[in-house]
Amino acid sequence: MHKARPGGPSRTASITPLNLRQIEVFHAIMVAGSLSEAGRMLCVSQPAVSRVLATIEARMRFVLFERVRGRLHPTPEARRLFAEVQPILDGVNRFNAVAASLAEHGEGKLSIVSSPSYSEWLMPRAIQRFRHRHPSVRVNYRPLPFDALLPYVAQGGADLCIASMAPPDGSQLRAREIGEGNIMCAVPRGHLLADFDELTVDDLRGSTFIGYGGDTPFGRLCAQFLTSERGTLAPDIEIRSTPEAMALVREGVGVALMESFGYTPDGAGDIVLKPIRPALVHKIYLVYPRQHTMSTLAKGFVATLTHLLEKRVS
C-alpha cells in the first residue's frame, strides 16, 4: 500500500478551492522567491503574504514551500501548480483590459448598416466625426439593399441600422425616428429644368425620368408625388437606390428624385437639386434588434449622427 510522503497530498483528501487573490499571491511567491519580495510585488506587507500562504496550504492540504535556512523552496506540487497559473492570470488581465475598454468607449468595435441612400454623404460624414472622437474604435460599415437590410439586422449582423423605412409591426426589431428630410429632384446642370425654382410632376414629363422600383420603400414614397390629373409618371429607367440615380444624373442621362440626405450638399458638381411641389418628406429611422440593449458605443454613434442631422436641417 502506497503512503503519501509527510506533508504531501493524500489521494483521498478534498481541498477548498482558492480564490483569485490567493492564486495571485502564490504566483508572486513563486516568481519572487521570498515572502518579502512577493510583498513588494503586491504592495502588501510580508506578514500579510505569510498569512495568505498559510491559508493556501491549509486549503490545499499539502505543503507548497519548504523552508530551508530562511528561504522558500517550491515543492514538486508547487511547480506543477505554477504551470497552470499564468493562463489564469492572463485571463484576468484580458478581463481587466476589456473592462477598461468598455468603460472608455464600449467594445472597441461597431458594426453599422444603412440604406444605400445614405452611403454617399450622411454615413461617411457621421463615421468620420465619430472616429475623430474615438480613433481606436474599429467600424464595420456596409450599405445593404432594402430587401436584405432588416433581415440582416434581425439576425444580429449589426449593432444598429440607419434606414429609410421602419420595420413592420411585430418584427424582432425596434425603430425610432431620428430625423427627416425633403425629397428633391436632381437635374443635370444645363438641363432645361435647371432654371426652375421648383418642379412638379408635370414639369418632369418630356424629360428622361429615372425612377425607383415600385416595391422599394423610396419607390412607394415617391408614388405620392408622381401622380397628377395627367396620370402617373412611369420611369424611363428603373433603379433601386439613390447612388444609382446620382450616377445616372451626373452622366446627363435624365432627372431623378432623391432624399436630401442622399447626396453631398457641397459637392453636387454637375447636378442641380431642385425642390418639388407638393413637398414630400422622408423619415430617417434608427433600427436595432429588439432583444438587445444598445451599447455605450452605439449610443455615442447615434448621438453623433443625430447632431449631424440637426445641424444640416437648421
Coordinates of C-alpha atoms in Angstrom, one line a residue:
M1 CA 0.0 0.0 0.0
H2 CA 1.4 3.4 -1.0
K3 CA 1.7 6.1 1.6
A4 CA 1.8 9.8 0.9
R5 CA 5.0 11.5 1.9
P6 CA 4.9 13.7 5.0
G7 CA 3.3 17.0 4.1
G8 CA 2.3 15.6 0.6
P9 CA -1.1 15.3 -0.8
S10 CA -3.4 12.5 0.1
R11 CA -5.3 10.8 -2.7
T12 CA -8.5 10.9 -0.7
A13 CA -8.1 14.4 0.6
S14 CA -10.5 17.0 -0.6
I15 CA -9.4 20.6 -0.9
T16 CA -11.1 24.0 -0.7
P17 CA -10.7 25.9 -4.0
L18 CA -8.5 29.0 -4.0
N19 CA -9.8 32.5 -4.9
L20 CA -8.1 34.7 -7.4
R21 CA -6.3 36.7 -4.8
Q22 CA -4.7 33.6 -3.2
I23 CA -3.7 32.4 -6.7
E24 CA -2.1 35.8 -7.3
V25 CA -0.1 35.6 -4.0
F26 CA 1.1 32.0 -4.8
H27 CA 2.3 33.3 -8.3
A28 CA 4.1 36.2 -6.7
I29 CA 5.9 34.0 -4.2
M30 CA 7.0 31.6 -7.0
V31 CA 8.3 34.5 -9.1
A32 CA 9.9 36.4 -6.3
G33 CA 11.4 33.5 -4.3
S34 CA 10.7 35.1 -0.9
L35 CA 7.8 36.4 1.1
S36 CA 9.3 39.9 1.4
E37 CA 9.9 40.3 -2.4
A38 CA 6.4 38.9 -3.0
G39 CA 5.0 41.5 -0.7
R40 CA 6.8 44.3 -2.6
M41 CA 5.4 43.0 -5.9
L42 CA 1.9 43.0 -4.5
C43 CA 2.3 46.2 -2.5
V44 CA 1.4 44.5 0.8
S45 CA 3.4 43.6 3.9
Q46 CA 5.4 40.4 4.4
P47 CA 3.2 39.2 7.3
A48 CA 0.1 39.6 5.0
V49 CA 1.7 37.4 2.4
S50 CA 2.7 34.9 5.0
R51 CA -0.9 34.7 6.3
V52 CA -2.3 34.2 2.8
L53 CA 0.3 31.4 2.2
A54 CA -0.7 29.7 5.4
T55 CA -4.3 29.8 4.3
I56 CA -3.4 28.5 0.8
E57 CA -1.5 25.5 2.2
A58 CA -4.4 24.8 4.7
R59 CA -6.9 24.7 1.8
M60 CA -4.6 22.6 -0.4
R61 CA -3.8 20.2 2.4
F62 CA -0.3 19.9 1.3
V63 CA 2.9 21.9 1.6
L64 CA 3.8 24.2 -1.3
F65 CA 7.2 25.6 0.0
E66 CA 9.8 24.0 2.2
R67 CA 11.7 26.4 4.5
V68 CA 15.4 25.8 4.3
R69 CA 17.8 28.2 6.0
G70 CA 15.3 31.0 5.9
R71 CA 14.5 30.6 2.2
L72 CA 11.5 29.1 0.4
H73 CA 11.9 26.1 -1.9
P74 CA 8.9 25.1 -4.1
T75 CA 7.8 21.5 -3.7
P76 CA 7.1 19.4 -6.8
E77 CA 3.4 20.1 -6.2
A78 CA 4.0 23.8 -6.2
R79 CA 5.9 23.6 -9.5
R80 CA 3.1 21.6 -11.1
L81 CA 0.5 24.2 -10.0
F82 CA 2.7 27.1 -11.2
A83 CA 2.5 25.7 -14.7
E84 CA -1.3 26.3 -14.6
V85 CA -1.1 29.8 -13.1
Q86 CA -0.1 32.0 -16.0
P87 CA -3.1 31.2 -18.2
I88 CA -5.3 32.2 -15.3
L89 CA -3.6 35.5 -14.7
D90 CA -3.5 36.2 -18.5
G91 CA -7.3 35.7 -18.5
V92 CA -7.7 38.1 -15.6
N93 CA -5.6 40.7 -17.4
R94 CA -7.7 40.3 -20.6
F95 CA -10.8 40.7 -18.5
N96 CA -9.5 43.9 -17.0
A97 CA -8.4 45.2 -20.4
V98 CA -11.9 44.6 -21.8
A99 CA -13.5 46.2 -18.8
A100 CA -11.3 49.3 -19.2
S101 CA -12.1 49.4 -22.9
L102 CA -15.9 49.2 -22.2
A103 CA -15.6 52.0 -19.6
E104 CA -13.8 54.2 -22.1
H105 CA -15.6 53.6 -25.4
G106 CA -17.7 50.5 -25.4
E107 CA -16.5 47.2 -27.0
G108 CA -13.9 48.9 -29.3
K109 CA -15.7 47.9 -32.4
L110 CA -19.0 48.9 -34.0
S111 CA -21.0 47.3 -36.8
I112 CA -23.3 49.5 -38.8
V113 CA -25.5 49.0 -41.8
S114 CA -27.7 51.5 -43.7
S115 CA -30.0 52.0 -46.6
P116 CA -27.9 52.7 -49.8
S117 CA -29.4 56.2 -50.0
Y118 CA -27.2 57.3 -47.1
S119 CA -23.9 55.8 -48.3
E120 CA -22.7 58.8 -50.3
W121 CA -22.7 61.5 -47.7
L122 CA -24.6 61.0 -44.5
M123 CA -23.0 57.8 -43.2
P124 CA -19.4 58.7 -44.3
R125 CA -19.7 62.1 -42.6
A126 CA -21.1 60.6 -39.4
I127 CA -18.4 57.9 -39.3
Q128 CA -15.7 60.5 -39.9
R129 CA -16.9 62.6 -37.0
F130 CA -17.3 59.6 -34.7
R131 CA -13.9 58.3 -35.5
H132 CA -12.4 61.7 -34.8
R133 CA -13.7 61.4 -31.2
H134 CA -12.9 57.6 -30.9
P135 CA -9.8 57.0 -33.1
S136 CA -9.2 53.5 -31.6
V137 CA -12.7 52.2 -32.4
R138 CA -13.0 49.9 -35.4
V139 CA -16.0 50.5 -37.5
N140 CA -17.5 47.9 -39.9
Y141 CA -19.9 49.7 -42.2
R142 CA -21.9 48.4 -45.2
P143 CA -24.9 49.7 -47.2
L144 CA -27.4 47.0 -48.0
P145 CA -30.4 46.8 -50.3
F146 CA -33.8 47.2 -48.6
D147 CA -34.7 43.6 -49.0
A148 CA -31.6 42.4 -47.2
L149 CA -31.2 45.3 -44.7
L150 CA -33.8 44.5 -42.0
P151 CA -33.2 40.7 -42.1
Y152 CA -29.5 41.2 -41.6
V153 CA -30.1 43.3 -38.5
A154 CA -32.7 40.9 -37.1
Q155 CA -30.2 38.1 -37.4
G156 CA -27.7 40.0 -35.3
G157 CA -25.4 41.1 -38.2
A158 CA -25.1 44.7 -37.0
D159 CA -25.3 46.7 -33.8
L160 CA -27.5 49.3 -35.4
C161 CA -29.0 50.3 -38.7
I162 CA -29.9 53.6 -40.3
A163 CA -32.8 53.1 -42.6
S164 CA -35.3 55.0 -44.8
M165 CA -38.0 52.6 -43.7
A166 CA -39.3 51.3 -40.4
P167 CA -39.7 47.5 -39.7
P168 CA -43.2 46.1 -39.8
D169 CA -45.2 45.8 -36.5
G170 CA -44.5 42.6 -34.6
S171 CA -41.0 42.1 -36.0
Q172 CA -37.8 41.4 -34.0
L173 CA -36.6 45.0 -34.5
R174 CA -37.2 48.3 -32.8
A175 CA -37.3 51.6 -34.8
R176 CA -37.0 55.2 -33.7
E177 CA -37.3 58.2 -35.9
I178 CA -34.2 60.3 -35.6
G179 CA -34.6 62.8 -38.4
E180 CA -36.3 63.8 -41.6
G181 CA -35.5 65.5 -44.9
N182 CA -37.2 66.6 -48.1
I183 CA -37.4 64.8 -51.4
M184 CA -35.5 66.8 -54.0
C185 CA -35.2 66.5 -57.8
A186 CA -31.7 66.0 -59.3
V187 CA -31.3 67.7 -62.7
P188 CA -28.1 67.7 -64.8
R189 CA -26.5 71.1 -64.9
G190 CA -27.5 72.9 -68.1
H191 CA -30.8 70.9 -68.4
L192 CA -33.9 72.9 -69.3
L193 CA -35.4 72.2 -65.8
A194 CA -32.3 73.6 -64.0
D195 CA -33.7 77.2 -64.2
F196 CA -37.0 76.3 -62.5
D197 CA -37.4 77.4 -58.8
E198 CA -39.3 74.2 -58.0
L199 CA -40.7 71.3 -60.0
T200 CA -44.0 69.5 -60.3
V201 CA -44.5 66.0 -61.7
D202 CA -45.9 67.6 -64.9
D203 CA -42.7 69.6 -65.3
L204 CA -40.8 66.3 -65.5
R205 CA -42.8 65.0 -68.4
G206 CA -40.8 65.1 -71.6
S207 CA -37.5 64.5 -69.8
T208 CA -35.9 61.1 -69.3
F209 CA -37.2 60.1 -65.8
I210 CA -35.1 57.9 -63.6
G211 CA -37.4 56.2 -61.1
Y212 CA -37.4 53.6 -58.4
G213 CA -38.9 50.2 -58.4
G214 CA -42.5 50.2 -57.0
D215 CA -41.6 47.5 -54.5
T216 CA -38.8 49.7 -52.9
P217 CA -39.6 52.0 -49.9
F218 CA -38.4 55.0 -51.9
G219 CA -40.5 54.0 -54.9
R220 CA -43.6 53.7 -52.7
L221 CA -42.9 57.1 -51.1
C222 CA -42.3 58.9 -54.4
A223 CA -45.6 57.4 -55.8
Q224 CA -47.4 60.1 -53.9
F225 CA -45.7 62.8 -56.0
L226 CA -45.7 61.1 -59.4
T227 CA -49.4 61.2 -60.0
S228 CA -51.4 64.2 -61.3
E229 CA -54.5 64.8 -63.4
R230 CA -52.5 63.7 -66.4
G231 CA -51.8 60.3 -64.9
T232 CA -48.9 58.6 -63.2
L233 CA -45.4 59.3 -64.5
A234 CA -43.6 56.0 -65.2
P235 CA -39.9 55.7 -65.1
D236 CA -38.0 55.5 -68.4
I237 CA -35.1 54.0 -66.4
E238 CA -35.8 52.0 -63.2
I239 CA -33.2 51.8 -60.5
R240 CA -33.2 50.6 -56.8
S241 CA -31.4 53.3 -54.8
T242 CA -30.2 56.9 -54.7
P243 CA -26.5 56.3 -55.5
E244 CA -27.5 54.7 -58.8
A245 CA -29.8 57.8 -59.5
M246 CA -26.9 60.2 -58.7
A247 CA -24.5 58.4 -61.1
L248 CA -27.0 58.5 -63.9
V249 CA -27.9 62.1 -63.4
R250 CA -24.2 63.1 -63.3
E251 CA -23.8 61.5 -66.7
G252 CA -26.7 63.6 -68.1
V253 CA -28.9 60.6 -68.6
G254 CA -32.0 62.2 -67.1
V255 CA -33.6 63.5 -63.9
A256 CA -34.4 61.7 -60.7
L257 CA -35.9 62.2 -57.2
M258 CA -33.7 61.6 -54.2
E259 CA -33.6 62.0 -50.5
S260 CA -32.0 65.2 -49.2
F261 CA -29.5 63.2 -47.1
G262 CA -28.5 61.1 -50.1
Y263 CA -26.1 63.5 -51.7
T264 CA -23.1 65.6 -50.8
P265 CA -24.5 69.1 -50.2
D266 CA -21.4 71.0 -51.2
G267 CA -20.3 68.6 -53.9
A268 CA -23.2 68.1 -56.3
G269 CA -20.9 69.1 -59.2
D270 CA -22.8 68.6 -62.4
I271 CA -26.1 68.2 -60.6
V272 CA -28.6 70.9 -59.7
L273 CA -31.0 70.0 -56.9
K274 CA -34.5 71.4 -57.1
P275 CA -37.4 71.4 -54.5
I276 CA -40.5 69.7 -55.6
R277 CA -44.2 70.8 -55.2
P278 CA -46.1 69.5 -53.4
A279 CA -43.3 69.0 -50.9
L280 CA -42.6 65.4 -49.9
V281 CA -40.9 64.4 -46.6
H282 CA -38.8 61.3 -45.9
K283 CA -38.1 59.9 -42.5
I284 CA -34.8 58.5 -41.2
Y285 CA -35.0 55.6 -38.7
L286 CA -32.7 54.1 -36.2
V287 CA -33.3 50.3 -36.2
Y288 CA -31.8 47.7 -33.9
P289 CA -32.6 44.3 -32.5
R290 CA -35.5 44.3 -30.0
Q291 CA -33.8 41.8 -27.7
H292 CA -30.6 43.8 -27.4
T293 CA -29.7 46.8 -25.4
M294 CA -27.7 49.3 -27.4
S295 CA -24.0 49.6 -26.2
T296 CA -22.5 52.8 -25.0
L297 CA -20.5 52.9 -28.2
A298 CA -23.6 52.5 -30.4
K299 CA -25.4 55.2 -28.4
G300 CA -22.4 57.5 -29.0
F301 CA -22.6 57.0 -32.7
V302 CA -26.3 57.7 -32.8
A303 CA -25.7 61.0 -30.8
T304 CA -23.1 62.0 -33.4
L305 CA -25.4 61.2 -36.3
T306 CA -28.4 62.9 -34.7
H307 CA -26.3 66.1 -34.2
L308 CA -25.3 66.0 -37.8
L309 CA -28.9 65.7 -39.0
E310 CA -30.0 68.6 -36.8
K311 CA -27.1 70.8 -38.0
R312 CA -27.9 70.0 -41.6
V313 CA -31.6 70.9 -41.2
S314 CA -31.0 74.1 -39.2

